[in-house]
XYZ file of C-alpha atoms in Angstrom:
399
model
C -6.568 1.850 30.597
C -3.289 1.551 32.468
C -3.873 -2.186 32.721
C -3.689 -2.452 28.930
C -0.276 -0.816 28.997
C 0.878 -3.427 31.523
C -0.434 -6.249 29.304
C 1.308 -4.713 26.326
C 4.654 -4.425 28.105
C 4.398 -8.003 29.384
C 3.526 -9.286 25.906
C 6.487 -7.515 24.291
C 8.755 -8.766 27.075
C 7.467 -12.282 26.375
C 8.313 -11.919 22.699
C 11.841 -10.786 23.508
C 12.368 -13.597 26.037
C 10.829 -16.374 23.953
C 11.933 -15.354 20.455
C 13.937 -18.291 19.043
C 17.360 -17.672 17.530
C 18.197 -18.774 14.021
C 20.549 -21.448 15.339
C 17.816 -22.865 17.600
C 15.389 -23.127 14.708
C 17.990 -24.694 12.393
C 18.920 -27.274 15.018
C 15.271 -28.189 15.672
C 14.238 -28.540 12.044
C 14.839 -32.183 11.231
C 13.756 -31.787 7.632
C 12.755 -34.787 5.552
C 15.254 -35.084 2.705
C 14.412 -36.444 -0.729
C 16.419 -39.244 -2.301
C 19.702 -38.067 -3.855
C 19.252 -36.529 -7.290
C 15.477 -36.057 -7.074
C 14.246 -32.738 -8.508
C 10.790 -31.298 -9.038
C 9.822 -29.904 -12.425
C 6.784 -28.384 -14.113
C 5.033 -30.303 -16.892
C 2.080 -29.667 -19.202
C -0.455 -32.434 -19.761
C -0.922 -33.354 -23.419
C -3.471 -36.148 -22.958
C -5.007 -38.416 -20.311
C -5.850 -42.080 -20.953
C -7.439 -44.829 -18.860
C -5.234 -47.512 -17.342
C -1.599 -47.755 -16.295
C 1.315 -49.950 -17.324
C 2.036 -50.954 -13.761
C -0.361 -53.468 -12.220
C -1.199 -52.149 -8.766
C -3.692 -53.950 -6.561
C -6.298 -51.517 -5.302
C -9.006 -52.076 -2.686
C -12.623 -52.426 -3.728
C -14.091 -49.076 -4.688
C -10.703 -47.411 -5.174
C -10.258 -45.049 -8.086
C -9.021 -46.399 -11.388
C -5.516 -45.629 -12.596
C -4.922 -43.083 -15.369
C -1.861 -42.319 -17.473
C -1.075 -38.716 -18.378
C 1.248 -37.938 -21.262
C 3.126 -34.780 -20.301
C 5.737 -32.429 -21.727
C 8.391 -31.306 -19.249
C 8.588 -27.486 -19.279
C 11.428 -26.837 -16.788
C 14.825 -28.289 -15.874
C 17.368 -30.221 -17.892
C 14.663 -32.389 -19.546
C 12.690 -29.400 -20.863
C 10.735 -30.366 -23.956
C 10.867 -34.097 -23.249
C 7.653 -36.104 -23.213
C 6.964 -38.684 -20.527
C 4.170 -40.845 -19.123
C 3.023 -40.123 -15.568
C 0.637 -42.389 -13.680
C -2.286 -40.920 -11.755
C -3.808 -43.163 -9.108
C -5.938 -42.979 -6.011
C -7.282 -39.525 -5.188
C -5.365 -37.978 -8.086
C -7.843 -39.549 -10.506
C -10.543 -37.258 -9.108
C -8.633 -33.993 -9.586
C -10.247 -33.493 -12.983
C -6.901 -33.152 -14.758
C -7.103 -32.725 -18.522
C -5.004 -31.644 -21.490
C -3.454 -28.211 -21.005
C -3.210 -28.387 -17.188
C 0.178 -27.772 -15.576
C 1.335 -30.191 -12.889
C 4.452 -30.755 -10.821
C 6.365 -33.995 -11.366
C 9.249 -35.601 -9.506
C 12.255 -36.473 -11.673
C 13.847 -39.559 -10.109
C 17.148 -40.832 -11.538
C 17.398 -44.645 -11.361
C 19.729 -47.324 -12.667
C 17.343 -47.900 -15.573
C 17.145 -44.228 -16.510
C 14.981 -41.329 -15.373
C 11.558 -42.042 -13.873
C 8.806 -39.421 -13.546
C 6.150 -39.466 -10.841
C 3.183 -37.196 -10.162
C 3.965 -34.769 -7.323
C 1.153 -32.246 -7.256
C -0.792 -29.473 -8.941
C 0.321 -25.865 -8.990
C -2.694 -24.197 -7.390
C -0.960 -20.894 -6.674
C -2.590 -19.044 -9.605
C -6.049 -19.810 -8.209
C -5.034 -18.791 -4.693
C -3.405 -15.586 -5.917
C -6.546 -14.718 -7.876
C -8.768 -15.281 -4.850
C -6.401 -13.264 -2.637
C -6.502 -10.409 -5.153
C -10.318 -10.503 -5.265
C -10.414 -10.535 -1.455
C -8.125 -7.509 -1.306
C -10.086 -5.571 -3.931
C -13.431 -6.358 -2.238
C -12.039 -5.279 1.142
C -10.731 -1.980 -0.227
C -13.871 -1.203 -2.227
C -16.245 -1.826 0.649
C -14.201 -0.812 3.717
C -11.900 1.738 2.025
C -9.244 3.110 4.413
C -10.497 0.949 7.276
C -10.092 -2.093 5.055
C -6.584 -1.041 4.024
C -5.430 -0.749 7.612
C -7.137 -4.052 8.434
C -5.105 -5.727 5.681
C -1.912 -4.146 7.034
C -2.746 -5.464 10.503
C -3.446 -8.901 9.051
C -0.021 -8.996 7.376
C 1.728 -8.001 10.609
C -0.284 -10.565 12.580
C 0.712 -13.247 10.071
C 4.342 -12.257 10.540
C 4.023 -12.663 14.327
C 2.384 -16.073 13.873
C 4.793 -17.443 11.255
C 7.925 -15.633 12.385
C 7.604 -16.039 16.142
C 4.876 -18.330 17.443
C 5.350 -21.382 15.220
C 9.201 -21.404 15.315
C 9.131 -20.899 19.094
C 6.833 -23.907 19.520
C 9.041 -26.022 17.252
C 12.196 -25.317 19.289
C 10.386 -26.297 22.504
C 9.577 -22.942 24.124
C 6.684 -23.027 26.650
C 3.617 -23.262 24.430
C 1.209 -21.358 26.670
C 3.623 -18.471 27.177
C 4.254 -18.303 23.433
C 0.527 -18.343 22.619
C -0.447 -15.711 25.175
C 2.431 -13.367 24.321
C 1.932 -13.710 20.581
C -1.852 -13.455 20.740
C -1.736 -10.347 22.918
C 0.694 -8.631 20.549
C -1.464 -9.633 17.566
C -4.575 -8.147 19.172
C -2.790 -4.889 20.008
C -1.574 -4.599 16.422
C -4.766 -5.672 14.664
C -7.157 -3.519 16.691
C -5.106 -0.342 16.897
C -3.938 -0.470 13.282
C -7.387 -1.259 11.884
C -9.503 0.932 14.160
C -7.164 3.649 15.400
C -5.959 4.529 18.897
C -9.053 5.585 20.815
C -10.896 4.803 24.006
C -13.408 2.826 21.945
C -10.698 0.555 20.541
C -9.111 0.219 23.978
C -12.429 -0.928 25.430
C -12.695 -3.555 22.672
C -9.110 -4.652 23.291
C -9.705 -4.996 27.031
C -12.798 -7.105 26.359
C -10.853 -9.252 23.887
C -8.027 -9.943 26.324
C -10.411 -10.777 29.163
C -12.429 -13.039 26.854
C -9.185 -14.696 25.810
C -8.346 -15.243 29.478
C -11.711 -16.950 29.991
C -11.173 -19.150 26.928
C -7.666 -20.100 28.060
C -8.733 -20.943 31.611
C -11.678 -23.075 30.480
C -9.552 -24.783 27.851
C -6.862 -25.718 30.365
C -9.405 -27.122 32.806
C -11.242 -29.045 30.090
C -8.091 -30.496 28.508
C -7.001 -31.786 31.899
C -10.439 -33.084 32.902
C -10.967 -34.857 29.574
C -7.441 -36.354 29.736
C -6.700 -35.150 26.211
C -3.212 -35.986 24.967
C -3.210 -33.729 21.922
C -2.763 -36.728 19.584
C -5.956 -36.799 17.517
C -4.745 -38.218 14.189
C -1.629 -39.233 12.263
C -0.540 -35.624 11.733
C 0.317 -35.282 15.411
C 2.302 -38.532 15.370
C 4.225 -37.384 12.296
C 4.998 -34.052 13.953
C 6.111 -35.819 17.147
C 8.716 -37.728 15.134
C 10.062 -34.535 13.587
C 9.850 -32.285 16.665
C 10.045 -34.431 19.806
C 10.312 -31.374 22.058
C 6.722 -30.254 21.455
C 4.228 -30.693 24.294
C 1.064 -31.715 22.452
C -1.292 -30.878 25.293
C 0.079 -27.347 25.181
C -0.176 -27.404 21.394
C -3.875 -28.193 21.726
C -4.218 -25.182 24.027
C -2.325 -22.992 21.574
C -4.850 -23.991 18.917
C -7.713 -23.052 21.224
C -6.188 -19.630 21.918
C -5.405 -18.831 18.285
C -8.799 -20.108 17.131
C -10.583 -17.838 19.585
C -8.871 -14.646 18.445
C -10.916 -13.995 15.320
C -14.404 -14.361 16.738
C -13.473 -12.480 19.923
C -12.150 -9.563 17.909
C -15.323 -9.478 15.829
C -17.644 -9.432 18.831
C -15.720 -7.006 21.028
C -15.157 -4.296 18.424
C -18.825 -4.502 17.417
C -19.981 -4.154 21.009
C -17.682 -1.234 21.742
C -18.829 0.545 18.572
C -22.472 -0.117 19.456
C -22.030 1.498 22.882
C -20.384 4.575 21.368
C -23.159 4.951 18.805
C -25.815 4.521 21.481
C -24.234 7.267 23.551
C -24.056 9.536 20.499
C -27.748 8.907 19.715
C -28.898 9.265 23.343
C -26.435 11.469 25.273
C -28.888 11.815 28.153
C -28.935 8.113 28.984
C -27.299 6.815 32.129
C -24.437 4.333 31.811
C -26.773 1.561 32.966
C -29.228 2.400 30.191
C -26.409 2.396 27.638
C -25.201 -0.973 28.954
C -28.724 -2.450 28.818
C -29.272 -1.302 25.238
C -25.815 -2.550 24.256
C -26.589 -5.968 25.674
C -29.724 -6.202 23.533
C -27.492 -5.788 20.498
C -24.972 -8.223 21.972
C -27.521 -10.987 22.442
C -28.354 -10.922 18.737
C -24.647 -11.017 17.925
C -24.108 -13.986 20.248
C -26.885 -15.970 18.590
C -25.511 -15.462 15.078
C -21.881 -16.061 16.080
C -22.669 -19.358 17.816
C -24.101 -20.635 14.548
C -20.948 -19.481 12.788
C -18.687 -21.434 15.160
C -20.710 -24.657 14.945
C -21.153 -24.627 11.173
C -17.507 -23.671 10.613
C -16.470 -26.825 12.479
C -19.061 -28.944 10.657
C -17.696 -27.712 7.336
C -14.061 -28.490 8.141
C -14.870 -31.898 9.679
C -17.475 -32.948 7.116
C -15.602 -36.073 5.974
C -15.124 -37.330 9.529
C -18.773 -36.648 10.363
C -19.884 -38.681 7.326
C -17.788 -41.620 8.520
C -19.930 -41.771 11.664
C -22.749 -43.247 9.582
C -20.628 -46.265 8.646
C -19.822 -47.523 12.128
C -21.763 -49.980 14.249
C -21.051 -47.974 17.395
C -23.311 -45.225 18.618
C -22.269 -41.764 17.395
C -22.637 -40.538 20.974
C -19.927 -42.998 22.063
C -17.642 -41.908 19.228
C -17.920 -38.255 20.207
C -16.018 -39.197 23.359
C -12.959 -40.203 21.324
C -10.080 -37.727 21.284
C -10.619 -36.892 17.616
C -14.029 -35.417 18.446
C -13.530 -34.517 22.102
C -10.555 -32.289 21.290
C -12.600 -30.335 18.761
C -15.482 -30.198 21.219
C -13.258 -28.683 23.914
C -11.869 -26.215 21.386
C -15.347 -25.204 20.198
C -17.042 -24.915 23.580
C -14.152 -23.107 25.289
C -14.033 -20.561 22.458
C -17.823 -20.192 22.444
C -18.030 -19.597 26.217
C -15.211 -17.057 26.051
C -17.035 -15.360 23.188
C -20.356 -15.251 25.047
C -18.830 -13.808 28.223
C -16.814 -11.256 26.258
C -20.082 -9.550 25.260
C -21.126 -8.367 28.763
C -17.467 -7.767 29.664
C -16.830 -5.528 26.660
C -20.220 -3.830 26.896
C -19.617 -3.062 30.574
C -16.124 -1.684 29.970
C -17.368 0.429 27.065
C -20.351 1.763 29.042
C -18.022 2.788 31.883
C -15.462 4.475 29.644
C -17.582 6.162 26.957
C -17.676 9.909 27.471
C -20.905 11.884 27.999
C -22.505 13.890 25.230
C -20.073 15.518 22.802
C -17.161 13.387 24.045
C -19.008 10.201 23.202
C -17.984 10.269 19.560
C -14.229 10.137 19.898
C -12.008 10.604 16.879
C -8.922 8.329 16.765
C -5.696 9.996 17.836
C -3.951 9.157 14.594
C -4.977 8.511 11.029
C -4.764 4.709 11.137
C -8.205 3.218 10.920
C -9.965 6.578 10.563
C -11.891 7.450 7.449
C -10.626 10.610 5.758
C -12.725 13.535 6.853
C -14.311 11.807 9.869
C -15.084 14.323 12.632
C -16.662 14.234 16.055
C -20.381 14.940 16.082
C -22.155 17.432 18.304
C -24.111 16.173 21.283
C -27.067 14.070 20.228
C -25.993 13.750 16.600
C -24.484 10.809 14.802
C -20.924 11.213 13.521
C -20.744 12.626 10.018
C -18.355 11.531 7.284
C -17.451 13.575 4.245
C -16.414 12.052 0.986
C-alpha cells in the first residue's frame, strides 16, 4: 500500500500549502454588521394573542399576525415586559406561553423597540446529540467511540481548514481533495484501526472519490452549470467575491460523496476478510466473486438511500413542480434541479464503481488462511479482547 502513503503525504502537503492564515480569513470576512446599538436578548413568552398593532399588507394565503407578550430575561432590560409581533412563517412555529425566544433590542428615537429574532433550539439539538452519542456507544462500544473521535477530527478539518480556505479564494478543487483525503485517512484508521483491511477500504474510497470527481467535473462543464442555483449563492457572492462557484459545486459533490463511499468500501473490505476466514481454501477469484454478490445487494440499498435523501431535503421544491404550467421534465433541466442531478448521479456512479474496486483490492491483499483475520496494529478501532482466529474459524471476541 505504498501508494496510500504517497496520497497521504500529498494530502498533508496540500493542507500545509493551502491552510489560510488568520489575517487572510479576517480580511476576507466581510461580515454583515447590525445597526448601532442593536443587541440580542432572551425573553420568555407570557401569552400569545391574535392580531398585531401594525397594519401590514400580506398576500393572499399568508399567515395571520400574532402578538406575543414577553418578559425579557437577559440584558439591561431584564424583567421588563414587551409586545413582540410574530408574522409570516413565525406564526407556524407553535410558540406558546413558557417558550423562550430571542428578541432584538433596537434603540430608536421613540424609545426601545423589540423584534422577534429567533428561537433557541440548542437544547433540542444538544439532547438529540446526546442520544446519538449514547446510542452509538451502547451499540458499537469501542468502535463507536473511535468513530465519534474521528467524526470530531473530520469536523475540525472541514470547519477549520476547508471552509476558511474556500472563503479566502484558495483553489477549491485542491482544497476539497486535500481535505477529503485527510478526513478519510483519519476517519477510517481511527474508527477501524491500522490494518490491511482498513487500507484496502481506504484505497477503494480514494479511487471511488477520484471517479466521482472526474465525472462531476465533466458533467458540470457539459451541463454549463454556473453554481448559482438559488439566492443563497448570490448572497454569498456579494460577501465573498473571490469564490469560484463552479468549483464550489464540485466541492459539494466531493464532500457529499465521502459518507456513502466510506460506508460501502469498509463493508466490502470486511466482507472479503470474513469470507476468507470462513473459506480459507478459496481462490482469490472465488473470494472476489462472493464479495461482489454481497456488494450488489449493498449497491441496491444504497442507491435508494441517495435518491430518497435528496427527495427528503428537496421536498418543498418538488411540491412546487405541481403548481407550474410547464412540464416537470423541462423544469428538471433548470440549474436548480440539474445541479442536484449532477451531484446525485456523479456520487452514485462513484459509489457503484467503488464496490468492484474495493472488492478487487481486498481480494488481492487479504492473506491466506490464518493471516486472513488480521488484528489491527494498535488499539484504535479494535474491540477489547479481539484476537485472530485459527484457519477456517471466524474471529472470536471476549467480553
